[in-house]
C-alpha cells in the first residue's frame, strides 16, 4: 500500500452536496437582503463570494450528507498511516469546520477569499506542495481532470462512467465509488406526489353541494387539481431547500432526496420555478378567481417557509389556513358560493390535524433525546399542551358539524336529515382515533397521508360517506 498523501475533494466527493449552494440557500432563508449582493461579490471573484456567504451563518458539520463508502475507506487509509489532506474550493472556514468534525485529516487546503482553489488553481497548489505525481486525488467533477493530470492515481467518486474514463486517461484510477442513483422513487419524493392527495380538497365544495352530475365542473376541477399540485410541488421543493439543516436532524425527513444529497440542490433551484410557471398557465385557463386563490396559497406558503414555521402556534394556524385555502380555491374554480359551515368545520378540523403533525414531530424529537426542535420554536416539553389544543380543536369541528345539521341548509340538501346525524359519532371517533395513534407514536409526519393508509380511517371515511349518501337519498334508520 502506497503511503503517498491522499488528497480529498469536498463538494460532491466527501459530501453529497455543494457548500456554495447550501450557503446561498441559507442566506436566502436567513438574510434575504444578502442575495442582492451576490452579483457584486461575484464580480470581485468567486473566492470572495464563497467567503462572504460562509460568513453569513453557521452550519452543522455533523448533519451533512457524507458519502459513507468513501468515508469508511478514508478511515481505513488513515489507520494504515496514510496522510489525508482535505483540499476544496469551498471557503476555508467551512473546510476547517468539517475537518474538525471528522478528525481524520492532517491538513486542510481551501479557498481563502483571494484564490478560488478549483481546477487549475487546485492542481498548481497541490503540485507545489507535493510535487508532480506526488499525491493521489479523490474527486468527482470535470474540473478535477486538471488535478488528476498532475496526480499519481485517481479516486473517482460519485461521477459518471464518462468522467471515470477521462480520469483514466490522465492517470491510473485506484478506486471508483459509484454515485447513488436518483431513480423514479427519488423524483416522486422530490415532487412529493403522495402529498397531491391533499388537493382532492378542491372537490369538497362540489361534493358538499351535491352537484355530482356536473361533468363540465368536474373537468375544470381536474385541471385545477393539476395546477394546484404543480404549484404545491414547487413549494415543497423550495421548502426542502430552505429547510435542509432541520430535515437532516429529523429521524424521517433526513432521508428526503435533497437532505440526503441524492438529488443536488441546484436541480431543485431550477425545477421549482418551472413547476410554478406551469401551474400558473393551467390556473389561468381555469379562471382568474382560482388563480388568485392559488397565488395567495403560494405566497402564504413562502412566508410560512421563510419565517412563520418558526413561530410557536402561528405555524399551526397557518397550516390550517393553507388546507382551507384548497377548499376555497375549489369553490372559486367551480364558481360556487362558499358555505359558512364548511369553512368553519374545515378551519377547526385542519387546525387539529396541524397540531397532530407538530405533536408527532415533538414526540420524535423527544425520543431522540432533544429538548428543542431544530428550526421550530417548540420545546419537546410543549407536547402535552399541543396535544390538548389539538384535541380541543378537533372536537370543536365536530360541534360545528352538529350545529350545521340543525341548520336550514340541511333541509334543502338532505331528504332525511335525521339520518345525517350519524356523521357526528363517526367524526368524534375519527378525531379521537387520530389523536390516540399520535399519542402512541404511530403518526406519520402528515396526518392526511396517515389517514389514507390507515385501515381504520378508511373505514371511518366510508361510513361517513355512506351516512351522507343515505341522508341525501332518503334512507331512514
Short mmCIF file of C-alpha atoms in Angstrom, two decimals:
data_model
loop_
_atom_site.label_atom_id
_atom_site.label_comp_id
_atom_site.label_asym_id
_atom_site.label_seq_id
_atom_site.Cartn_x
_atom_site.Cartn_y
_atom_site.Cartn_z
CA UNK A 1 0.00 0.00 0.00
CA UNK A 2 1.41 3.36 -1.05
CA UNK A 3 1.81 5.95 1.67
CA UNK A 4 1.73 8.90 -0.69
CA UNK A 5 -0.64 11.63 0.57
CA UNK A 6 -4.28 11.16 -0.38
CA UNK A 7 -5.93 14.47 -1.25
CA UNK A 8 -9.72 14.53 -0.99
CA UNK A 9 -12.13 16.97 -2.58
CA UNK A 10 -15.15 18.11 -0.53
CA UNK A 11 -18.17 19.18 -2.61
CA UNK A 12 -19.75 16.24 -4.40
CA UNK A 13 -16.97 13.93 -3.22
CA UNK A 14 -16.68 13.71 0.54
CA UNK A 15 -20.18 15.15 0.89
CA UNK A 16 -23.12 14.65 -1.44
CA UNK A 17 -23.87 18.33 -1.71
CA UNK A 18 -22.20 21.63 -2.59
CA UNK A 19 -21.48 24.02 0.24
CA UNK A 20 -21.62 27.08 -2.04
CA UNK A 21 -25.18 26.18 -2.99
CA UNK A 22 -26.09 25.48 0.62
CA UNK A 23 -24.54 28.76 1.78
CA UNK A 24 -26.56 30.66 -0.83
CA UNK A 25 -29.78 28.91 0.23
CA UNK A 26 -29.04 29.63 3.88
CA UNK A 27 -28.51 33.30 3.02
CA UNK A 28 -31.80 33.34 1.09
CA UNK A 29 -33.58 31.95 4.16
CA UNK A 30 -31.88 33.87 6.97
CA UNK A 31 -30.62 37.06 5.29
CA UNK A 32 -32.52 37.53 2.03
CA UNK A 33 -31.05 41.01 1.61
CA UNK A 34 -27.63 39.39 1.14
CA UNK A 35 -28.88 37.68 -2.03
CA UNK A 36 -28.96 41.00 -3.91
CA UNK A 37 -25.25 41.41 -3.05
CA UNK A 38 -24.27 38.15 -4.73
CA UNK A 39 -23.66 39.69 -8.20
CA UNK A 40 -21.38 42.30 -6.61
CA UNK A 41 -19.45 39.72 -4.60
CA UNK A 42 -19.14 37.50 -7.67
CA UNK A 43 -17.77 40.42 -9.70
CA UNK A 44 -14.91 40.56 -7.19
CA UNK A 45 -14.16 36.87 -7.68
CA UNK A 46 -15.68 33.54 -6.78
CA UNK A 47 -13.42 33.26 -3.74
CA UNK A 48 -14.86 36.50 -2.35
CA UNK A 49 -18.40 35.25 -2.96
CA UNK A 50 -17.73 32.00 -1.09
CA UNK A 51 -16.12 33.79 1.82
CA UNK A 52 -18.95 36.30 2.21
CA UNK A 53 -21.63 33.62 2.04
CA UNK A 54 -19.74 31.45 4.52
CA UNK A 55 -19.58 34.39 6.92
CA UNK A 56 -23.34 34.80 6.66
CA UNK A 57 -24.18 31.98 9.06
CA UNK A 58 -23.05 28.82 10.78
CA UNK A 59 -23.82 25.24 9.77
CA UNK A 60 -23.83 21.86 11.47
CA UNK A 61 -20.96 19.77 10.08
CA UNK A 62 -22.26 16.64 11.80
CA UNK A 63 -25.51 16.62 9.81
CA UNK A 64 -24.05 16.89 6.29
CA UNK A 65 -24.71 14.02 3.86
CA UNK A 66 -21.28 12.40 3.80
CA UNK A 67 -20.50 9.68 1.25
CA UNK A 68 -20.50 6.67 3.61
CA UNK A 69 -18.45 4.26 1.46
CA UNK A 70 -15.76 6.84 0.78
CA UNK A 71 -15.63 7.96 4.41
CA UNK A 72 -15.26 4.37 5.63
CA UNK A 73 -12.41 3.81 3.15
CA UNK A 74 -10.69 7.03 4.20
CA UNK A 75 -10.75 5.91 7.83
CA UNK A 76 -9.05 2.67 6.81
CA UNK A 77 -6.40 4.66 4.91
CA UNK A 78 -5.85 6.85 7.96
CA UNK A 79 -5.49 3.82 10.22
CA UNK A 80 -2.80 2.44 7.89
CA UNK A 81 -0.76 5.60 8.35
CA UNK A 82 -1.61 7.49 5.20
CA UNK A 83 -1.61 11.28 5.24
CA UNK A 84 -5.04 12.66 4.36
CA UNK A 85 -5.50 16.20 3.04
CA UNK A 86 -8.85 17.92 2.57
CA UNK A 87 -8.50 20.18 -0.48
CA UNK A 88 -11.58 22.06 -1.61
CA UNK A 89 -12.83 25.07 -3.49
CA UNK A 90 -15.19 25.78 -0.58
CA UNK A 91 -14.23 28.53 1.83
CA UNK A 92 -11.56 27.77 4.42
CA UNK A 93 -13.93 28.32 7.36
CA UNK A 94 -16.28 25.63 6.04
CA UNK A 95 -13.49 23.17 5.26
CA UNK A 96 -11.91 23.68 8.68
CA UNK A 97 -15.18 23.01 10.48
CA UNK A 98 -15.77 19.80 8.51
CA UNK A 99 -12.20 18.59 9.06
CA UNK A 100 -12.52 19.28 12.79
CA UNK A 101 -15.72 17.24 12.93
CA UNK A 102 -14.34 14.24 11.04
CA UNK A 103 -10.94 14.34 12.77
CA UNK A 104 -9.18 12.28 10.08
CA UNK A 105 -7.42 14.96 8.03
CA UNK A 106 -3.83 16.01 8.61
CA UNK A 107 -4.13 19.24 6.64
CA UNK A 108 -6.73 21.49 5.04
CA UNK A 109 -6.38 23.48 1.81
CA UNK A 110 -9.27 25.68 0.68
CA UNK A 111 -10.36 28.93 -0.94
CA UNK A 112 -9.30 31.87 1.22
CA UNK A 113 -11.20 34.84 -0.15
CA UNK A 114 -8.41 35.56 -2.63
CA UNK A 115 -7.78 32.35 -4.57
CA UNK A 116 -10.62 30.08 -5.63
CA UNK A 117 -8.97 26.70 -5.13
CA UNK A 118 -10.60 24.85 -8.01
CA UNK A 119 -9.46 23.28 -11.29
CA UNK A 120 -6.04 24.60 -12.46
CA UNK A 121 -5.53 26.62 -9.25
CA UNK A 122 -6.00 23.49 -7.15
CA UNK A 123 -3.69 21.50 -9.46
CA UNK A 124 -0.94 24.10 -9.17
CA UNK A 125 -1.25 24.36 -5.39
CA UNK A 126 -1.06 20.59 -4.95
CA UNK A 127 1.91 20.23 -7.31
CA UNK A 128 3.72 22.99 -5.44
CA UNK A 129 3.11 21.26 -2.13
CA UNK A 130 3.66 17.60 -3.05
CA UNK A 131 5.35 17.67 -6.46
CA UNK A 132 4.07 16.20 -9.72
CA UNK A 133 2.66 12.72 -9.18
CA UNK A 134 3.48 13.11 -5.51
CA UNK A 135 -0.08 12.59 -4.35
CA UNK A 136 -3.29 10.71 -5.11
CA UNK A 137 -6.52 12.63 -5.54
CA UNK A 138 -10.18 11.83 -4.90
CA UNK A 139 -12.59 13.97 -6.90
CA UNK A 140 -15.91 13.94 -8.71
CA UNK A 141 -16.11 16.55 -11.49
CA UNK A 142 -14.63 17.55 -14.82
CA UNK A 143 -12.84 20.39 -13.04
CA UNK A 144 -10.80 17.70 -11.27
CA UNK A 145 -9.30 16.46 -14.56
CA UNK A 146 -6.65 19.21 -14.27
CA UNK A 147 -5.72 17.83 -10.84
CA UNK A 148 -5.65 14.19 -11.95
CA UNK A 149 -3.27 15.21 -14.76
CA UNK A 150 -0.69 16.04 -12.04
CA UNK A 151 -1.56 13.27 -9.59
CA UNK A 152 -0.17 9.76 -9.44
CA UNK A 153 -3.50 7.99 -9.01
CA UNK A 154 -7.17 8.95 -9.16
CA UNK A 155 -10.04 8.02 -6.88
CA UNK A 156 -13.27 8.76 -8.78
CA UNK A 157 -16.28 9.44 -6.55
CA UNK A 158 -19.98 9.97 -7.40
CA UNK A 159 -19.18 10.53 -11.06
CA UNK A 160 -20.36 9.29 -14.45
CA UNK A 161 -18.68 6.46 -16.37
CA UNK A 162 -17.57 9.07 -18.93
CA UNK A 163 -15.68 11.04 -16.28
CA UNK A 164 -14.06 7.86 -14.95
CA UNK A 165 -12.81 7.12 -18.47
CA UNK A 166 -11.41 10.64 -18.84
CA UNK A 167 -9.74 10.37 -15.42
CA UNK A 168 -8.09 7.09 -16.51
CA UNK A 169 -6.62 8.96 -19.49
CA UNK A 170 -4.89 11.34 -17.06
CA UNK A 171 -3.54 8.83 -14.53
CA UNK A 172 -4.14 5.39 -13.06
CA UNK A 173 -7.54 5.01 -11.39
CA UNK A 174 -7.15 3.40 -7.97
CA UNK A 175 -10.79 3.23 -6.88
CA UNK A 176 -14.23 4.15 -8.19
CA UNK A 177 -17.08 4.92 -5.80
CA UNK A 178 -20.40 4.80 -7.63
CA UNK A 179 -22.88 7.67 -7.38
CA UNK A 180 -26.25 6.95 -5.70
CA UNK A 181 -28.91 6.63 -8.37
CA UNK A 182 -31.66 9.25 -8.32
CA UNK A 183 -34.36 6.98 -9.71
CA UNK A 184 -38.07 7.47 -10.20
CA UNK A 185 -38.76 6.97 -6.49
CA UNK A 186 -36.38 9.80 -5.58
CA UNK A 187 -38.08 12.17 -8.04
CA UNK A 188 -41.50 11.19 -6.72
CA UNK A 189 -40.26 12.18 -3.29
CA UNK A 190 -38.84 15.45 -4.64
CA UNK A 191 -42.25 16.34 -6.07
CA UNK A 192 -43.97 14.74 -3.06
CA UNK A 193 -46.53 13.16 -5.35
CA UNK A 194 -48.19 11.45 -2.38
CA UNK A 195 -48.99 14.90 -0.99
CA UNK A 196 -51.09 15.71 -4.04
CA UNK A 197 -53.96 13.85 -2.40
CA UNK A 198 -54.40 16.92 -0.19
CA UNK A 199 -55.52 18.76 -3.31
CA UNK A 200 -58.56 16.49 -3.51
CA UNK A 201 -59.96 19.08 -1.09
CA UNK A 202 -60.63 21.15 -4.20
CA UNK A 203 -63.54 18.80 -4.93
CA UNK A 204 -65.13 19.19 -1.47
CA UNK A 205 -67.39 22.18 -2.36
CA UNK A 206 -68.76 20.24 -5.35
CA UNK A 207 -69.47 17.19 -3.22
CA UNK A 208 -70.93 19.23 -0.36
CA UNK A 209 -73.36 20.91 -2.78
CA UNK A 210 -74.39 17.51 -4.20
CA UNK A 211 -73.55 18.56 -7.77
CA UNK A 212 -72.08 15.20 -8.73
CA UNK A 213 -73.53 15.19 -12.24
CA UNK A 214 -71.89 18.46 -13.35
CA UNK A 215 -69.40 16.95 -15.84
CA UNK A 216 -68.04 20.31 -17.03
CA UNK A 217 -67.35 21.32 -13.45
CA UNK A 218 -65.55 18.02 -12.80
CA UNK A 219 -63.30 18.67 -15.80
CA UNK A 220 -62.48 22.20 -14.64
CA UNK A 221 -61.72 20.91 -11.14
CA UNK A 222 -59.41 18.21 -12.53
CA UNK A 223 -57.48 20.92 -14.36
CA UNK A 224 -57.43 22.95 -11.14
CA UNK A 225 -56.16 19.86 -9.32
CA UNK A 226 -53.25 19.55 -11.77
CA UNK A 227 -52.41 23.27 -11.42
CA UNK A 228 -52.56 23.19 -7.63
CA UNK A 229 -50.46 20.02 -7.49
CA UNK A 230 -47.69 21.53 -9.62
CA UNK A 231 -47.80 24.69 -7.51
CA UNK A 232 -47.64 22.64 -4.32
CA UNK A 233 -44.65 20.65 -5.63
CA UNK A 234 -42.77 23.86 -6.38
CA UNK A 235 -43.47 24.97 -2.82
CA UNK A 236 -42.40 21.61 -1.38
CA UNK A 237 -39.10 21.82 -3.27
CA UNK A 238 -38.48 25.38 -2.06
CA UNK A 239 -39.34 24.35 1.49
CA UNK A 240 -36.98 21.36 1.36
CA UNK A 241 -34.15 23.53 0.04
CA UNK A 242 -34.63 26.15 2.75
CA UNK A 243 -35.01 23.53 5.47
CA UNK A 244 -32.03 21.27 4.73
CA UNK A 245 -30.42 21.51 8.16
CA UNK A 246 -33.64 20.91 10.09
CA UNK A 247 -34.57 17.97 7.86
CA UNK A 248 -31.18 16.35 8.41
CA UNK A 249 -31.74 16.38 12.15
CA UNK A 250 -35.17 14.77 11.85
CA UNK A 251 -35.43 10.96 12.15
CA UNK A 252 -37.50 10.56 8.97
CA UNK A 253 -37.03 13.78 6.99
CA UNK A 254 -33.26 13.19 6.86
CA UNK A 255 -33.88 10.69 4.02
CA UNK A 256 -35.52 13.29 1.76
CA UNK A 257 -33.64 13.49 -1.58
CA UNK A 258 -32.20 17.00 -1.10
CA UNK A 259 -31.31 16.49 2.57
CA UNK A 260 -29.63 13.14 1.82
CA UNK A 261 -27.81 14.50 -1.22
CA UNK A 262 -29.43 12.01 -3.61
CA UNK A 263 -30.66 14.91 -5.77
CA UNK A 264 -28.40 18.01 -5.91
CA UNK A 265 -29.84 21.28 -4.64
CA UNK A 266 -29.19 23.13 -7.91
CA UNK A 267 -31.68 20.87 -9.68
CA UNK A 268 -34.34 21.92 -7.19
CA UNK A 269 -33.49 25.58 -7.72
CA UNK A 270 -34.14 25.13 -11.45
CA UNK A 271 -37.18 22.85 -11.15
CA UNK A 272 -39.22 24.87 -8.64
CA UNK A 273 -39.79 27.96 -10.86
CA UNK A 274 -40.54 25.75 -13.88
CA UNK A 275 -43.27 23.94 -11.96
CA UNK A 276 -44.64 27.23 -10.70
CA UNK A 277 -44.78 28.67 -14.22
CA UNK A 278 -46.62 25.58 -15.50
CA UNK A 279 -49.11 25.78 -12.63
CA UNK A 280 -49.83 29.46 -13.34
CA UNK A 281 -50.52 28.69 -17.01
CA UNK A 282 -53.01 25.97 -16.08
CA UNK A 283 -54.61 28.13 -13.37
CA UNK A 284 -55.07 30.99 -15.84
CA UNK A 285 -57.13 28.69 -18.00
CA UNK A 286 -59.29 27.63 -15.02
CA UNK A 287 -60.18 31.22 -14.13
CA UNK A 288 -58.96 34.41 -12.52
CA UNK A 289 -60.61 33.71 -9.14
CA UNK A 290 -58.93 30.33 -8.89
CA UNK A 291 -55.61 31.83 -9.98
CA UNK A 292 -55.90 34.47 -7.26
CA UNK A 293 -56.55 31.77 -4.64
CA UNK A 294 -53.56 29.76 -5.82
CA UNK A 295 -51.30 32.82 -5.76
CA UNK A 296 -52.40 33.56 -2.18
CA UNK A 297 -51.66 29.93 -1.29
CA UNK A 298 -48.21 30.17 -2.87
CA UNK A 299 -47.31 33.46 -1.20
CA UNK A 300 -48.56 32.34 2.21
CA UNK A 301 -46.61 29.10 1.90
CA UNK A 302 -43.47 31.04 1.02
CA UNK A 303 -43.95 33.29 4.06
CA UNK A 304 -44.50 30.15 6.13
CA UNK A 305 -41.25 28.62 4.85
CA UNK A 306 -39.27 31.82 5.42
CA UNK A 307 -40.44 32.57 8.93
CA UNK A 308 -43.91 31.60 10.13
CA UNK A 309 -42.90 27.95 10.59
CA UNK A 310 -40.53 29.08 13.36
CA UNK A 311 -43.26 30.87 15.34
CA UNK A 312 -44.99 28.86 18.04
CA UNK A 313 -48.71 28.24 17.34
CA UNK A 314 -48.66 30.63 14.37
CA UNK A 315 -47.25 27.78 12.29
CA UNK A 316 -50.20 25.50 13.07
CA UNK A 317 -52.77 28.23 12.40
CA UNK A 318 -51.04 28.90 9.07
CA UNK A 319 -51.16 25.22 8.14
CA UNK A 320 -54.90 25.16 8.91
CA UNK A 321 -55.41 28.19 6.65
CA UNK A 322 -53.40 26.55 3.85
CA UNK A 323 -55.58 23.44 4.00
CA UNK A 324 -58.73 25.56 4.00
CA UNK A 325 -57.47 27.60 1.05
CA UNK A 326 -57.70 24.46 -1.06
CA UNK A 327 -61.44 24.29 -0.37
CA UNK A 328 -61.81 28.00 -1.12
CA UNK A 329 -59.86 27.52 -4.38
CA UNK A 330 -62.12 24.59 -5.32
CA UNK A 331 -65.21 26.76 -4.87
CA UNK A 332 -63.57 29.51 -6.95
CA UNK A 333 -62.72 27.06 -9.75
CA UNK A 334 -66.28 25.69 -9.78
CA UNK A 335 -67.73 29.21 -9.45
CA UNK A 336 -69.74 28.17 -6.40
CA UNK A 337 -70.63 30.14 -3.26
CA UNK A 338 -68.80 29.14 -0.10
CA UNK A 339 -70.69 27.70 2.84
CA UNK A 340 -70.03 29.27 6.24
CA UNK A 341 -70.49 25.87 7.86
CA UNK A 342 -68.00 24.19 5.55
CA UNK A 343 -65.37 26.86 6.21
CA UNK A 344 -65.85 26.77 9.99
CA UNK A 345 -65.73 22.98 10.06
CA UNK A 346 -62.60 22.96 7.87
CA UNK A 347 -60.68 25.51 9.92
CA UNK A 348 -61.17 23.66 13.21
CA UNK A 349 -60.55 20.21 11.74
CA UNK A 350 -57.40 21.26 9.89
CA UNK A 351 -56.13 23.11 12.94
CA UNK A 352 -56.45 19.86 14.86
CA UNK A 353 -54.55 18.00 12.12
CA UNK A 354 -51.84 20.67 12.12
CA UNK A 355 -51.42 20.15 15.85
CA UNK A 356 -51.26 16.39 15.24
CA UNK A 357 -48.40 16.97 12.79
CA UNK A 358 -46.49 19.13 15.24
CA UNK A 359 -47.20 16.79 18.16
CA UNK A 360 -45.81 13.83 16.18
CA UNK A 361 -42.63 15.80 15.45
CA UNK A 362 -42.23 16.74 19.11
CA UNK A 363 -42.58 13.10 20.11
CA UNK A 364 -39.97 12.02 17.57
CA UNK A 365 -37.53 14.65 18.82
CA UNK A 366 -38.22 13.71 22.42
CA UNK A 367 -37.35 10.07 21.67
CA UNK A 368 -34.10 11.32 20.13
CA UNK A 369 -33.22 12.95 23.44
CA UNK A 370 -33.56 16.53 22.22
CA UNK A 371 -35.09 19.35 24.22
CA UNK A 372 -35.78 21.70 21.31
CA UNK A 373 -36.98 21.11 17.77
CA UNK A 374 -34.44 22.44 15.27
CA UNK A 375 -35.86 25.20 13.08
CA UNK A 376 -39.03 25.46 15.16
CA UNK A 377 -39.98 27.49 18.22
CA UNK A 378 -41.15 24.48 20.23
CA UNK A 379 -39.65 22.66 23.17
CA UNK A 380 -40.30 18.94 23.45
CA UNK A 381 -41.94 19.69 26.82
CA UNK A 382 -44.66 21.57 24.89
CA UNK A 383 -46.05 18.25 23.61
CA UNK A 384 -48.82 17.87 26.26
CA UNK A 385 -50.09 21.40 25.59
CA UNK A 386 -50.08 20.84 21.82
CA UNK A 387 -51.98 17.61 22.37
CA UNK A 388 -54.62 19.41 24.45
CA UNK A 389 -55.03 22.21 21.90
CA UNK A 390 -55.29 19.73 19.04
CA UNK A 391 -57.93 17.54 20.67
CA UNK A 392 -59.95 20.63 21.59
CA UNK A 393 -59.80 21.91 18.00
CA UNK A 394 -60.86 18.52 16.65
CA UNK A 395 -63.87 18.32 18.93
CA UNK A 396 -64.76 21.93 18.03
CA UNK A 397 -65.03 20.83 14.39
CA UNK A 398 -67.48 18.11 15.46
CA UNK A 399 -69.55 20.72 17.33
CA UNK A 400 -69.69 22.83 14.15
CA UNK A 401 -70.82 19.75 12.23
CA UNK A 402 -73.58 19.12 14.78
CA UNK A 403 -74.77 22.74 14.59
CA UNK A 404 -74.77 22.54 10.80
CA UNK A 405 -77.08 19.53 10.94
CA UNK A 406 -79.62 21.73 12.72
CA UNK A 407 -79.48 24.46 10.05
CA UNK A 408 -81.89 25.24 7.21
CA UNK A 409 -79.28 24.25 4.62
CA UNK A 410 -79.53 20.60 5.65
CA UNK A 411 -83.26 20.53 4.89
CA UNK A 412 -82.54 21.65 1.33
CA UNK A 413 -79.77 19.14 0.65
CA UNK A 414 -80.92 16.01 2.50
CA UNK A 415 -84.21 14.16 2.24
CA UNK A 416 -83.79 12.56 5.68
CA UNK A 417 -81.67 14.99 7.72
CA UNK A 418 -82.00 12.86 10.85
CA UNK A 419 -80.01 10.11 9.11
CA UNK A 420 -77.08 12.51 8.67
CA UNK A 421 -76.71 12.77 12.44
CA UNK A 422 -74.81 9.51 12.17
CA UNK A 423 -71.91 11.58 10.84
CA UNK A 424 -71.36 13.14 14.27
CA UNK A 425 -70.33 9.96 16.16
CA UNK A 426 -68.20 8.92 13.17
CA UNK A 427 -66.28 12.22 13.33
CA UNK A 428 -65.99 12.00 17.12
CA UNK A 429 -64.49 8.54 16.76
CA UNK A 430 -62.09 9.50 13.98
CA UNK A 431 -60.72 12.61 15.72
CA UNK A 432 -60.23 10.55 18.88
CA UNK A 433 -58.61 7.73 16.89
CA UNK A 434 -56.14 10.06 15.17
CA UNK A 435 -55.06 11.51 18.50
CA UNK A 436 -54.84 8.09 20.11
CA UNK A 437 -52.46 6.92 17.38
CA UNK A 438 -50.45 10.13 17.70
CA UNK A 439 -50.22 9.61 21.47
CA UNK A 440 -48.86 6.10 20.86
CA UNK A 441 -46.21 7.44 18.49
CA UNK A 442 -47.71 5.83 15.38
CA UNK A 443 -48.47 9.04 13.50
CA UNK A 444 -46.94 9.87 10.10
CA UNK A 445 -45.40 13.33 9.61
CA UNK A 446 -48.58 14.23 7.75
CA UNK A 447 -51.89 13.08 9.30
CA UNK A 448 -53.73 13.18 5.95
CA UNK A 449 -51.17 10.79 4.45
CA UNK A 450 -51.59 8.62 7.53
CA UNK A 451 -55.38 8.66 7.17
CA UNK A 452 -55.25 7.49 3.55
CA UNK A 453 -53.09 4.50 4.52
CA UNK A 454 -54.76 3.69 7.85
CA UNK A 455 -57.43 0.96 7.58
CA UNK A 456 -59.49 2.29 10.48
CA UNK A 457 -59.51 5.78 8.99
CA UNK A 458 -60.53 4.41 5.59
CA UNK A 459 -63.45 2.51 7.16
CA UNK A 460 -64.48 5.63 9.11
CA UNK A 461 -64.38 7.65 5.88
CA UNK A 462 -66.54 5.10 4.07
CA UNK A 463 -69.09 5.07 6.89
CA UNK A 464 -69.11 8.88 6.91
CA UNK A 465 -69.75 8.91 3.15
CA UNK A 466 -72.50 6.29 3.42
CA UNK A 467 -74.26 8.29 6.14
CA UNK A 468 -74.25 11.44 3.99
CA UNK A 469 -75.35 9.47 0.93
CA UNK A 470 -78.12 7.84 2.93
CA UNK A 471 -79.40 11.21 4.07
CA UNK A 472 -79.30 12.59 0.54
CA UNK A 473 -81.10 9.57 -0.96
CA UNK A 474 -83.76 9.44 1.72
CA UNK A 475 -82.69 6.39 3.70
CA UNK A 476 -84.17 6.07 7.18
CA UNK A 477 -82.98 4.40 10.32
#
